[in-house]
């Protein structure tokens, strides 16, 4: 993913969990502010700031937002962030799923 701006959307009921560097997360985003055309993206946690924000790297498109999961989108939560060198920082409550890194 090149340097660009994207909008990310949180779930209505964000997951509360502990996460570590390298954990894989799923995010919902779009290059416009229209959540209905969003896609799910996979990324890896690079770091946390201790204030509820995460920096993610290696952002890759996974799949379209389709079906029943649309009712779980907090459509008012759209946050615009810049993607720099395939990395961005956003609030942790925008995580849809977490897969811990295998050690």
mmCIF file of N, CA and C in Angstrom:
data_model
loop_
_atom_site.group_PDB
_atom_site.id
_atom_site.type_symbol
_atom_site.label_atom_id
_atom_site.label_comp_id
_atom_site.label_asym_id
_atom_site.label_seq_id
_atom_site.Cartn_x
_atom_site.Cartn_y
_atom_site.Cartn_z
ATOM 1 N N UNK A 1 0.850 -1.174 0.000
ATOM 2 C CA UNK A 1 0.000 0.000 0.000
ATOM 3 C C UNK A 1 0.894 1.234 0.000
ATOM 4 N N UNK A 2 0.606 2.150 -0.894
ATOM 5 C CA UNK A 2 1.391 3.370 -1.017
ATOM 6 C C UNK A 2 0.949 4.409 0.009
ATOM 7 N N UNK A 3 1.675 5.523 0.024
ATOM 8 C CA UNK A 3 1.306 6.622 0.914
ATOM 9 C C UNK A 3 -0.016 7.197 0.432
ATOM 10 N N UNK A 4 -0.974 7.272 1.339
ATOM 11 C CA UNK A 4 -2.313 7.698 0.972
ATOM 12 C C UNK A 4 -3.095 7.959 2.249
ATOM 13 N N UNK A 5 -4.280 8.532 2.105
ATOM 14 C CA UNK A 5 -5.182 8.676 3.236
ATOM 15 C C UNK A 5 -6.237 7.584 3.160
ATOM 16 N N UNK A 6 -6.650 7.091 4.315
ATOM 17 C CA UNK A 6 -7.716 6.102 4.389
ATOM 18 C C UNK A 6 -8.627 6.442 5.546
ATOM 19 N N UNK A 7 -9.834 5.944 5.477
ATOM 20 C CA UNK A 7 -10.787 6.029 6.573
ATOM 21 C C UNK A 7 -10.913 4.642 7.172
ATOM 22 N N UNK A 8 -10.876 4.570 8.491
ATOM 23 C CA UNK A 8 -11.088 3.306 9.188
ATOM 24 C C UNK A 8 -12.336 3.425 10.054
ATOM 25 N N UNK A 9 -12.981 2.294 10.281
ATOM 26 C CA UNK A 9 -14.238 2.234 11.027
ATOM 27 C C UNK A 9 -14.133 1.188 12.120
ATOM 28 N N UNK A 10 -14.667 1.520 13.281
ATOM 29 C CA UNK A 10 -14.624 0.594 14.412
ATOM 30 C C UNK A 10 -15.890 -0.256 14.456
ATOM 31 N N UNK A 11 -15.796 -1.395 15.146
ATOM 32 C CA UNK A 11 -17.018 -2.171 15.389
ATOM 33 C C UNK A 11 -17.860 -1.469 16.451
ATOM 34 N N UNK A 12 -19.158 -1.747 16.465
ATOM 35 C CA UNK A 12 -20.047 -1.173 17.480
ATOM 36 C C UNK A 12 -19.589 -1.590 18.876
ATOM 37 N N UNK A 13 -19.195 -2.834 19.029
ATOM 38 C CA UNK A 13 -18.697 -3.359 20.303
ATOM 39 C C UNK A 13 -17.246 -3.787 20.138
ATOM 40 N N UNK A 14 -16.294 -2.854 20.309
ATOM 41 C CA UNK A 14 -14.884 -3.200 20.129
ATOM 42 C C UNK A 14 -14.442 -4.299 21.088
ATOM 43 N N UNK A 15 -13.503 -5.101 20.625
ATOM 44 C CA UNK A 15 -12.954 -6.164 21.455
ATOM 45 C C UNK A 15 -11.938 -5.563 22.420
ATOM 46 N N UNK A 16 -11.999 -6.007 23.660
ATOM 47 C CA UNK A 16 -10.963 -5.594 24.598
ATOM 48 C C UNK A 16 -10.031 -6.780 24.759
ATOM 49 N N UNK A 17 -8.779 -6.539 24.501
ATOM 50 C CA UNK A 17 -7.813 -7.624 24.558
ATOM 51 C C UNK A 17 -6.420 -7.049 24.744
ATOM 52 N N UNK A 18 -5.538 -7.912 25.139
ATOM 53 C CA UNK A 18 -4.129 -7.545 25.219
ATOM 54 C C UNK A 18 -3.485 -7.932 23.906
ATOM 55 N N UNK A 19 -2.553 -7.154 23.459
ATOM 56 C CA UNK A 19 -1.875 -7.477 22.223
ATOM 57 C C UNK A 19 -0.415 -7.106 22.349
ATOM 58 N N UNK A 20 0.378 -7.708 21.485
ATOM 59 C CA UNK A 20 1.824 -7.537 21.500
ATOM 60 C C UNK A 20 2.332 -7.206 20.112
ATOM 61 N N UNK A 21 3.543 -6.731 20.060
ATOM 62 C CA UNK A 21 4.190 -6.469 18.778
ATOM 63 C C UNK A 21 4.160 -7.746 17.949
ATOM 64 N N UNK A 22 3.773 -7.618 16.705
ATOM 65 C CA UNK A 22 3.728 -8.761 15.803
ATOM 66 C C UNK A 22 2.371 -9.423 15.704
ATOM 67 N N UNK A 23 1.478 -9.168 16.678
ATOM 68 C CA UNK A 23 0.131 -9.737 16.589
ATOM 69 C C UNK A 23 -0.528 -9.247 15.309
ATOM 70 N N UNK A 24 -1.277 -10.131 14.674
ATOM 71 C CA UNK A 24 -1.999 -9.777 13.461
ATOM 72 C C UNK A 24 -3.384 -9.264 13.835
ATOM 73 N N UNK A 25 -3.800 -8.180 13.208
ATOM 74 C CA UNK A 25 -5.116 -7.604 13.473
ATOM 75 C C UNK A 25 -5.877 -7.426 12.166
ATOM 76 N N UNK A 26 -7.197 -7.372 12.290
ATOM 77 C CA UNK A 26 -8.061 -7.104 11.158
ATOM 78 C C UNK A 26 -8.710 -5.740 11.383
ATOM 79 N N UNK A 27 -8.650 -4.899 10.359
ATOM 80 C CA UNK A 27 -9.201 -3.548 10.397
ATOM 81 C C UNK A 27 -10.187 -3.385 9.247
ATOM 82 N N UNK A 28 -11.118 -2.452 9.387
ATOM 83 C CA UNK A 28 -12.082 -2.150 8.327
ATOM 84 C C UNK A 28 -11.781 -0.756 7.807
ATOM 85 N N UNK A 29 -11.497 -0.648 6.508
ATOM 86 C CA UNK A 29 -11.123 0.650 5.971
ATOM 87 C C UNK A 29 -11.553 0.857 4.543
ATOM 88 N N UNK A 30 -11.389 2.113 4.101
ATOM 89 C CA UNK A 30 -11.782 2.501 2.753
ATOM 90 C C UNK A 30 -11.024 3.774 2.403
ATOM 91 N N UNK A 31 -10.787 4.000 1.112
ATOM 92 C CA UNK A 31 -10.106 5.222 0.704
ATOM 93 C C UNK A 31 -11.059 6.404 0.567
ATOM 94 N N UNK A 32 -12.355 6.167 0.753
ATOM 95 C CA UNK A 32 -13.322 7.270 0.798
ATOM 96 C C UNK A 32 -14.032 7.200 2.151
ATOM 97 N N UNK A 33 -14.855 8.178 2.435
ATOM 98 C CA UNK A 33 -15.536 8.187 3.730
ATOM 99 C C UNK A 33 -16.899 7.506 3.666
ATOM 100 N N UNK A 34 -17.097 6.581 2.732
ATOM 101 C CA UNK A 34 -18.341 5.844 2.605
ATOM 102 C C UNK A 34 -18.131 4.428 3.129
ATOM 103 N N UNK A 35 -18.553 4.174 4.368
ATOM 104 C CA UNK A 35 -18.263 2.905 5.029
ATOM 105 C C UNK A 35 -18.855 1.704 4.300
ATOM 106 N N UNK A 36 -19.927 1.877 3.542
ATOM 107 C CA UNK A 36 -20.562 0.745 2.865
ATOM 108 C C UNK A 36 -19.647 0.096 1.828
ATOM 109 N N UNK A 37 -18.648 0.810 1.354
ATOM 110 C CA UNK A 37 -17.733 0.268 0.353
ATOM 111 C C UNK A 37 -16.386 -0.115 0.959
ATOM 112 N N UNK A 38 -16.367 -0.346 2.256
ATOM 113 C CA UNK A 38 -15.129 -0.668 2.954
ATOM 114 C C UNK A 38 -14.685 -2.105 2.701
ATOM 115 N N UNK A 39 -13.424 -2.337 2.998
ATOM 116 C CA UNK A 39 -12.812 -3.655 2.897
ATOM 117 C C UNK A 39 -12.145 -3.981 4.219
ATOM 118 N N UNK A 40 -11.972 -5.277 4.466
ATOM 119 C CA UNK A 40 -11.192 -5.688 5.625
ATOM 120 C C UNK A 40 -9.725 -5.756 5.223
ATOM 121 N N UNK A 41 -8.874 -5.318 6.142
ATOM 122 C CA UNK A 41 -7.425 -5.314 5.931
ATOM 123 C C UNK A 41 -6.747 -6.069 7.068
ATOM 124 N N UNK A 42 -5.674 -6.766 6.720
ATOM 125 C CA UNK A 42 -4.826 -7.436 7.714
ATOM 126 C C UNK A 42 -3.596 -6.554 7.908
ATOM 127 N N UNK A 43 -3.143 -6.463 9.150
ATOM 128 C CA UNK A 43 -1.938 -5.695 9.468
ATOM 129 C C UNK A 43 -1.285 -6.325 10.695
ATOM 130 N N UNK A 44 -0.048 -5.945 10.960
ATOM 131 C CA UNK A 44 0.673 -6.432 12.136
ATOM 132 C C UNK A 44 0.939 -5.254 13.068
ATOM 133 N N UNK A 45 0.796 -5.490 14.358
ATOM 134 C CA UNK A 45 1.075 -4.430 15.333
ATOM 135 C C UNK A 45 2.583 -4.227 15.421
ATOM 136 N N UNK A 46 2.990 -2.993 15.224
ATOM 137 C CA UNK A 46 4.401 -2.618 15.337
ATOM 138 C C UNK A 46 4.700 -2.105 16.737
ATOM 139 N N UNK A 47 3.770 -1.297 17.291
ATOM 140 C CA UNK A 47 3.972 -0.781 18.657
ATOM 141 C C UNK A 47 2.665 -0.195 19.183
ATOM 142 N N UNK A 48 2.640 0.002 20.488
ATOM 143 C CA UNK A 48 1.534 0.689 21.154
ATOM 144 C C UNK A 48 2.123 1.885 21.876
ATOM 145 N N UNK A 49 1.287 2.881 22.152
ATOM 146 C CA UNK A 49 1.820 4.080 22.805
ATOM 147 C C UNK A 49 1.422 4.199 24.272
ATOM 148 N N UNK A 50 0.688 3.222 24.797
ATOM 149 C CA UNK A 50 0.270 3.272 26.194
ATOM 150 C C UNK A 50 -0.940 4.163 26.429
ATOM 151 N N UNK A 51 -1.414 4.838 25.384
ATOM 152 C CA UNK A 51 -2.582 5.718 25.491
ATOM 153 C C UNK A 51 -3.756 5.207 24.665
ATOM 154 N N UNK A 52 -3.727 3.930 24.313
ATOM 155 C CA UNK A 52 -4.829 3.346 23.562
ATOM 156 C C UNK A 52 -4.675 3.405 22.050
ATOM 157 N N UNK A 53 -3.490 3.784 21.575
ATOM 158 C CA UNK A 53 -3.242 3.833 20.133
ATOM 159 C C UNK A 53 -2.258 2.742 19.731
ATOM 160 N N UNK A 54 -2.411 2.250 18.498
ATOM 161 C CA UNK A 54 -1.500 1.245 17.967
ATOM 162 C C UNK A 54 -0.940 1.738 16.644
ATOM 163 N N UNK A 55 0.271 1.342 16.346
ATOM 164 C CA UNK A 55 0.854 1.554 15.030
ATOM 165 C C UNK A 55 0.898 0.197 14.361
ATOM 166 N N UNK A 56 0.321 0.127 13.157
ATOM 167 C CA UNK A 56 0.296 -1.128 12.419
ATOM 168 C C UNK A 56 1.120 -0.996 11.145
ATOM 169 N N UNK A 57 1.669 -2.136 10.700
ATOM 170 C CA UNK A 57 2.484 -2.192 9.493
ATOM 171 C C UNK A 57 1.982 -3.325 8.599
ATOM 172 N N UNK A 58 2.517 -3.383 7.406
ATOM 173 C CA UNK A 58 2.207 -4.455 6.450
ATOM 174 C C UNK A 58 0.706 -4.570 6.206
ATOM 175 N N UNK A 59 0.080 -3.473 5.864
ATOM 176 C CA UNK A 59 -1.366 -3.428 5.650
ATOM 177 C C UNK A 59 -1.697 -4.059 4.296
ATOM 178 N N UNK A 60 -2.538 -5.115 4.327
ATOM 179 C CA UNK A 60 -2.908 -5.834 3.107
ATOM 180 C C UNK A 60 -4.417 -5.998 3.039
ATOM 181 N N UNK A 61 -4.979 -5.763 1.873
ATOM 182 C CA UNK A 61 -6.419 -5.943 1.674
ATOM 183 C C UNK A 61 -6.762 -7.427 1.735
ATOM 184 N N UNK A 62 -7.855 -7.737 2.466
ATOM 185 C CA UNK A 62 -8.311 -9.114 2.605
ATOM 186 C C UNK A 62 -9.583 -9.386 1.823
ATOM 187 N N UNK A 63 -10.676 -8.716 2.217
ATOM 188 C CA UNK A 63 -11.980 -9.026 1.618
ATOM 189 C C UNK A 63 -12.913 -7.832 1.749
ATOM 190 N N UNK A 64 -14.018 -7.922 1.024
ATOM 191 C CA UNK A 64 -15.038 -6.883 1.060
ATOM 192 C C UNK A 64 -15.909 -6.995 2.310
ATOM 193 N N UNK A 65 -16.495 -5.901 2.698
ATOM 194 C CA UNK A 65 -17.487 -5.875 3.770
ATOM 195 C C UNK A 65 -18.819 -6.279 3.153
ATOM 196 N N UNK A 66 -19.277 -7.477 3.435
ATOM 197 C CA UNK A 66 -20.547 -7.961 2.881
ATOM 198 C C UNK A 66 -21.327 -8.713 3.944
ATOM 199 N N UNK A 67 -22.622 -8.815 3.740
ATOM 200 C CA UNK A 67 -23.471 -9.645 4.577
ATOM 201 C C UNK A 67 -23.812 -9.043 5.920
ATOM 202 N N UNK A 68 -24.145 -9.933 6.839
ATOM 203 C CA UNK A 68 -24.637 -9.570 8.168
ATOM 204 C C UNK A 68 -23.649 -8.736 8.986
ATOM 205 N N UNK A 69 -22.363 -8.856 8.717
ATOM 206 C CA UNK A 69 -21.375 -8.118 9.519
ATOM 207 C C UNK A 69 -21.551 -6.614 9.381
ATOM 208 N N UNK A 70 -22.229 -6.154 8.330
ATOM 209 C CA UNK A 70 -22.445 -4.716 8.148
ATOM 210 C C UNK A 70 -23.180 -4.097 9.329
ATOM 211 N N UNK A 71 -24.034 -4.867 10.007
ATOM 212 C CA UNK A 71 -24.774 -4.326 11.151
ATOM 213 C C UNK A 71 -23.871 -4.078 12.352
ATOM 214 N N UNK A 72 -22.645 -4.601 12.324
ATOM 215 C CA UNK A 72 -21.695 -4.425 13.424
ATOM 216 C C UNK A 72 -20.793 -3.199 13.261
ATOM 217 N N UNK A 73 -20.939 -2.470 12.151
ATOM 218 C CA UNK A 73 -20.087 -1.306 11.878
ATOM 219 C C UNK A 73 -20.624 -0.080 12.604
ATOM 220 N N UNK A 74 -19.754 0.579 13.348
ATOM 221 C CA UNK A 74 -20.090 1.880 13.926
ATOM 222 C C UNK A 74 -19.840 2.908 12.829
ATOM 223 N N UNK A 75 -20.849 3.156 12.003
ATOM 224 C CA UNK A 75 -20.666 3.990 10.818
ATOM 225 C C UNK A 75 -20.335 5.434 11.146
ATOM 226 N N UNK A 76 -20.538 5.868 12.374
ATOM 227 C CA UNK A 76 -20.186 7.235 12.778
ATOM 228 C C UNK A 76 -18.739 7.336 13.245
ATOM 229 N N UNK A 77 -18.021 6.216 13.273
ATOM 230 C CA UNK A 77 -16.672 6.186 13.832
ATOM 231 C C UNK A 77 -15.584 6.495 12.816
ATOM 232 N N UNK A 78 -15.924 6.820 11.584
ATOM 233 C CA UNK A 78 -14.915 7.030 10.542
ATOM 234 C C UNK A 78 -13.814 7.974 10.985
ATOM 235 N N UNK A 79 -12.584 7.503 10.887
ATOM 236 C CA UNK A 79 -11.423 8.310 11.245
ATOM 237 C C UNK A 79 -10.477 8.299 10.050
ATOM 238 N N UNK A 80 -10.045 9.477 9.627
ATOM 239 C CA UNK A 80 -9.136 9.574 8.498
ATOM 240 C C UNK A 80 -7.705 9.546 9.005
ATOM 241 N N UNK A 81 -6.905 8.652 8.446
ATOM 242 C CA UNK A 81 -5.501 8.557 8.823
ATOM 243 C C UNK A 81 -4.656 8.489 7.560
ATOM 244 N N UNK A 82 -3.414 8.882 7.686
ATOM 245 C CA UNK A 82 -2.475 8.800 6.568
ATOM 246 C C UNK A 82 -1.695 7.500 6.666
ATOM 247 N N UNK A 83 -1.512 6.869 5.524
ATOM 248 C CA UNK A 83 -0.715 5.656 5.433
ATOM 249 C C UNK A 83 0.645 6.078 4.900
ATOM 250 N N UNK A 84 1.699 5.845 5.669
ATOM 251 C CA UNK A 84 3.058 6.189 5.257
ATOM 252 C C UNK A 84 3.892 4.926 5.253
ATOM 253 N N UNK A 85 4.453 4.594 4.117
ATOM 254 C CA UNK A 85 5.299 3.416 3.971
ATOM 255 C C UNK A 85 4.610 2.191 4.557
ATOM 256 N N UNK A 86 3.347 2.016 4.196
ATOM 257 C CA UNK A 86 2.545 0.867 4.602
ATOM 258 C C UNK A 86 2.403 0.770 6.122
ATOM 259 N N UNK A 87 2.285 1.913 6.782
ATOM 260 C CA UNK A 87 2.178 1.975 8.238
ATOM 261 C C UNK A 87 1.260 3.128 8.623
ATOM 262 N N UNK A 88 0.514 2.955 9.730
ATOM 263 C CA UNK A 88 -0.311 4.046 10.254
ATOM 264 C C UNK A 88 -0.565 3.823 11.734
ATOM 265 N N UNK A 89 -1.017 4.869 12.412
ATOM 266 C CA UNK A 89 -1.370 4.797 13.830
ATOM 267 C C UNK A 89 -2.842 5.153 13.971
ATOM 268 N N UNK A 90 -3.562 4.364 14.776
ATOM 269 C CA UNK A 90 -4.974 4.613 15.021
ATOM 270 C C UNK A 90 -5.368 4.038 16.375
ATOM 271 N N UNK A 91 -6.539 4.407 16.896
ATOM 272 C CA UNK A 91 -6.975 3.892 18.197
ATOM 273 C C UNK A 91 -7.151 2.365 18.174
ATOM 274 N N UNK A 92 -6.808 1.727 19.256
ATOM 275 C CA UNK A 92 -6.896 0.262 19.348
ATOM 276 C C UNK A 92 -8.334 -0.237 19.236
ATOM 277 N N UNK A 93 -9.321 0.590 19.569
ATOM 278 C CA UNK A 93 -10.708 0.116 19.488
ATOM 279 C C UNK A 93 -11.199 -0.022 18.045
ATOM 280 N N UNK A 94 -10.335 0.236 17.064
ATOM 281 C CA UNK A 94 -10.674 0.025 15.662
ATOM 282 C C UNK A 94 -10.307 -1.394 15.200
ATOM 283 N N UNK A 95 -9.766 -2.196 16.093
ATOM 284 C CA UNK A 95 -9.425 -3.588 15.771
ATOM 285 C C UNK A 95 -10.698 -4.423 15.749
ATOM 286 N N UNK A 96 -10.868 -5.199 14.682
ATOM 287 C CA UNK A 96 -12.015 -6.096 14.557
ATOM 288 C C UNK A 96 -11.674 -7.485 15.067
ATOM 289 N N UNK A 97 -10.479 -7.967 14.808
ATOM 290 C CA UNK A 97 -10.025 -9.285 15.268
ATOM 291 C C UNK A 97 -8.544 -9.215 15.590
ATOM 292 N N UNK A 98 -8.113 -10.082 16.498
ATOM 293 C CA UNK A 98 -6.694 -10.168 16.881
ATOM 294 C C UNK A 98 -6.263 -11.624 16.795
ATOM 295 N N UNK A 99 -5.119 -11.854 16.168
ATOM 296 C CA UNK A 99 -4.491 -13.175 16.159
ATOM 297 C C UNK A 99 -3.114 -13.016 16.756
ATOM 298 N N UNK A 100 -2.902 -13.561 17.953
ATOM 299 C CA UNK A 100 -1.576 -13.413 18.592
ATOM 300 C C UNK A 100 -0.469 -14.037 17.743
ATOM 301 N N UNK A 101 0.686 -13.408 17.799
ATOM 302 C CA UNK A 101 1.855 -13.934 17.095
ATOM 303 C C UNK A 101 2.273 -15.238 17.761
ATOM 304 N N UNK A 102 2.695 -16.170 16.953
ATOM 305 C CA UNK A 102 3.167 -17.463 17.505
ATOM 306 C C UNK A 102 4.627 -17.342 17.849
ATOM 307 N N UNK A 103 4.961 -17.750 19.068
ATOM 308 C CA UNK A 103 6.354 -17.644 19.519
ATOM 309 C C UNK A 103 7.026 -18.978 19.514
#
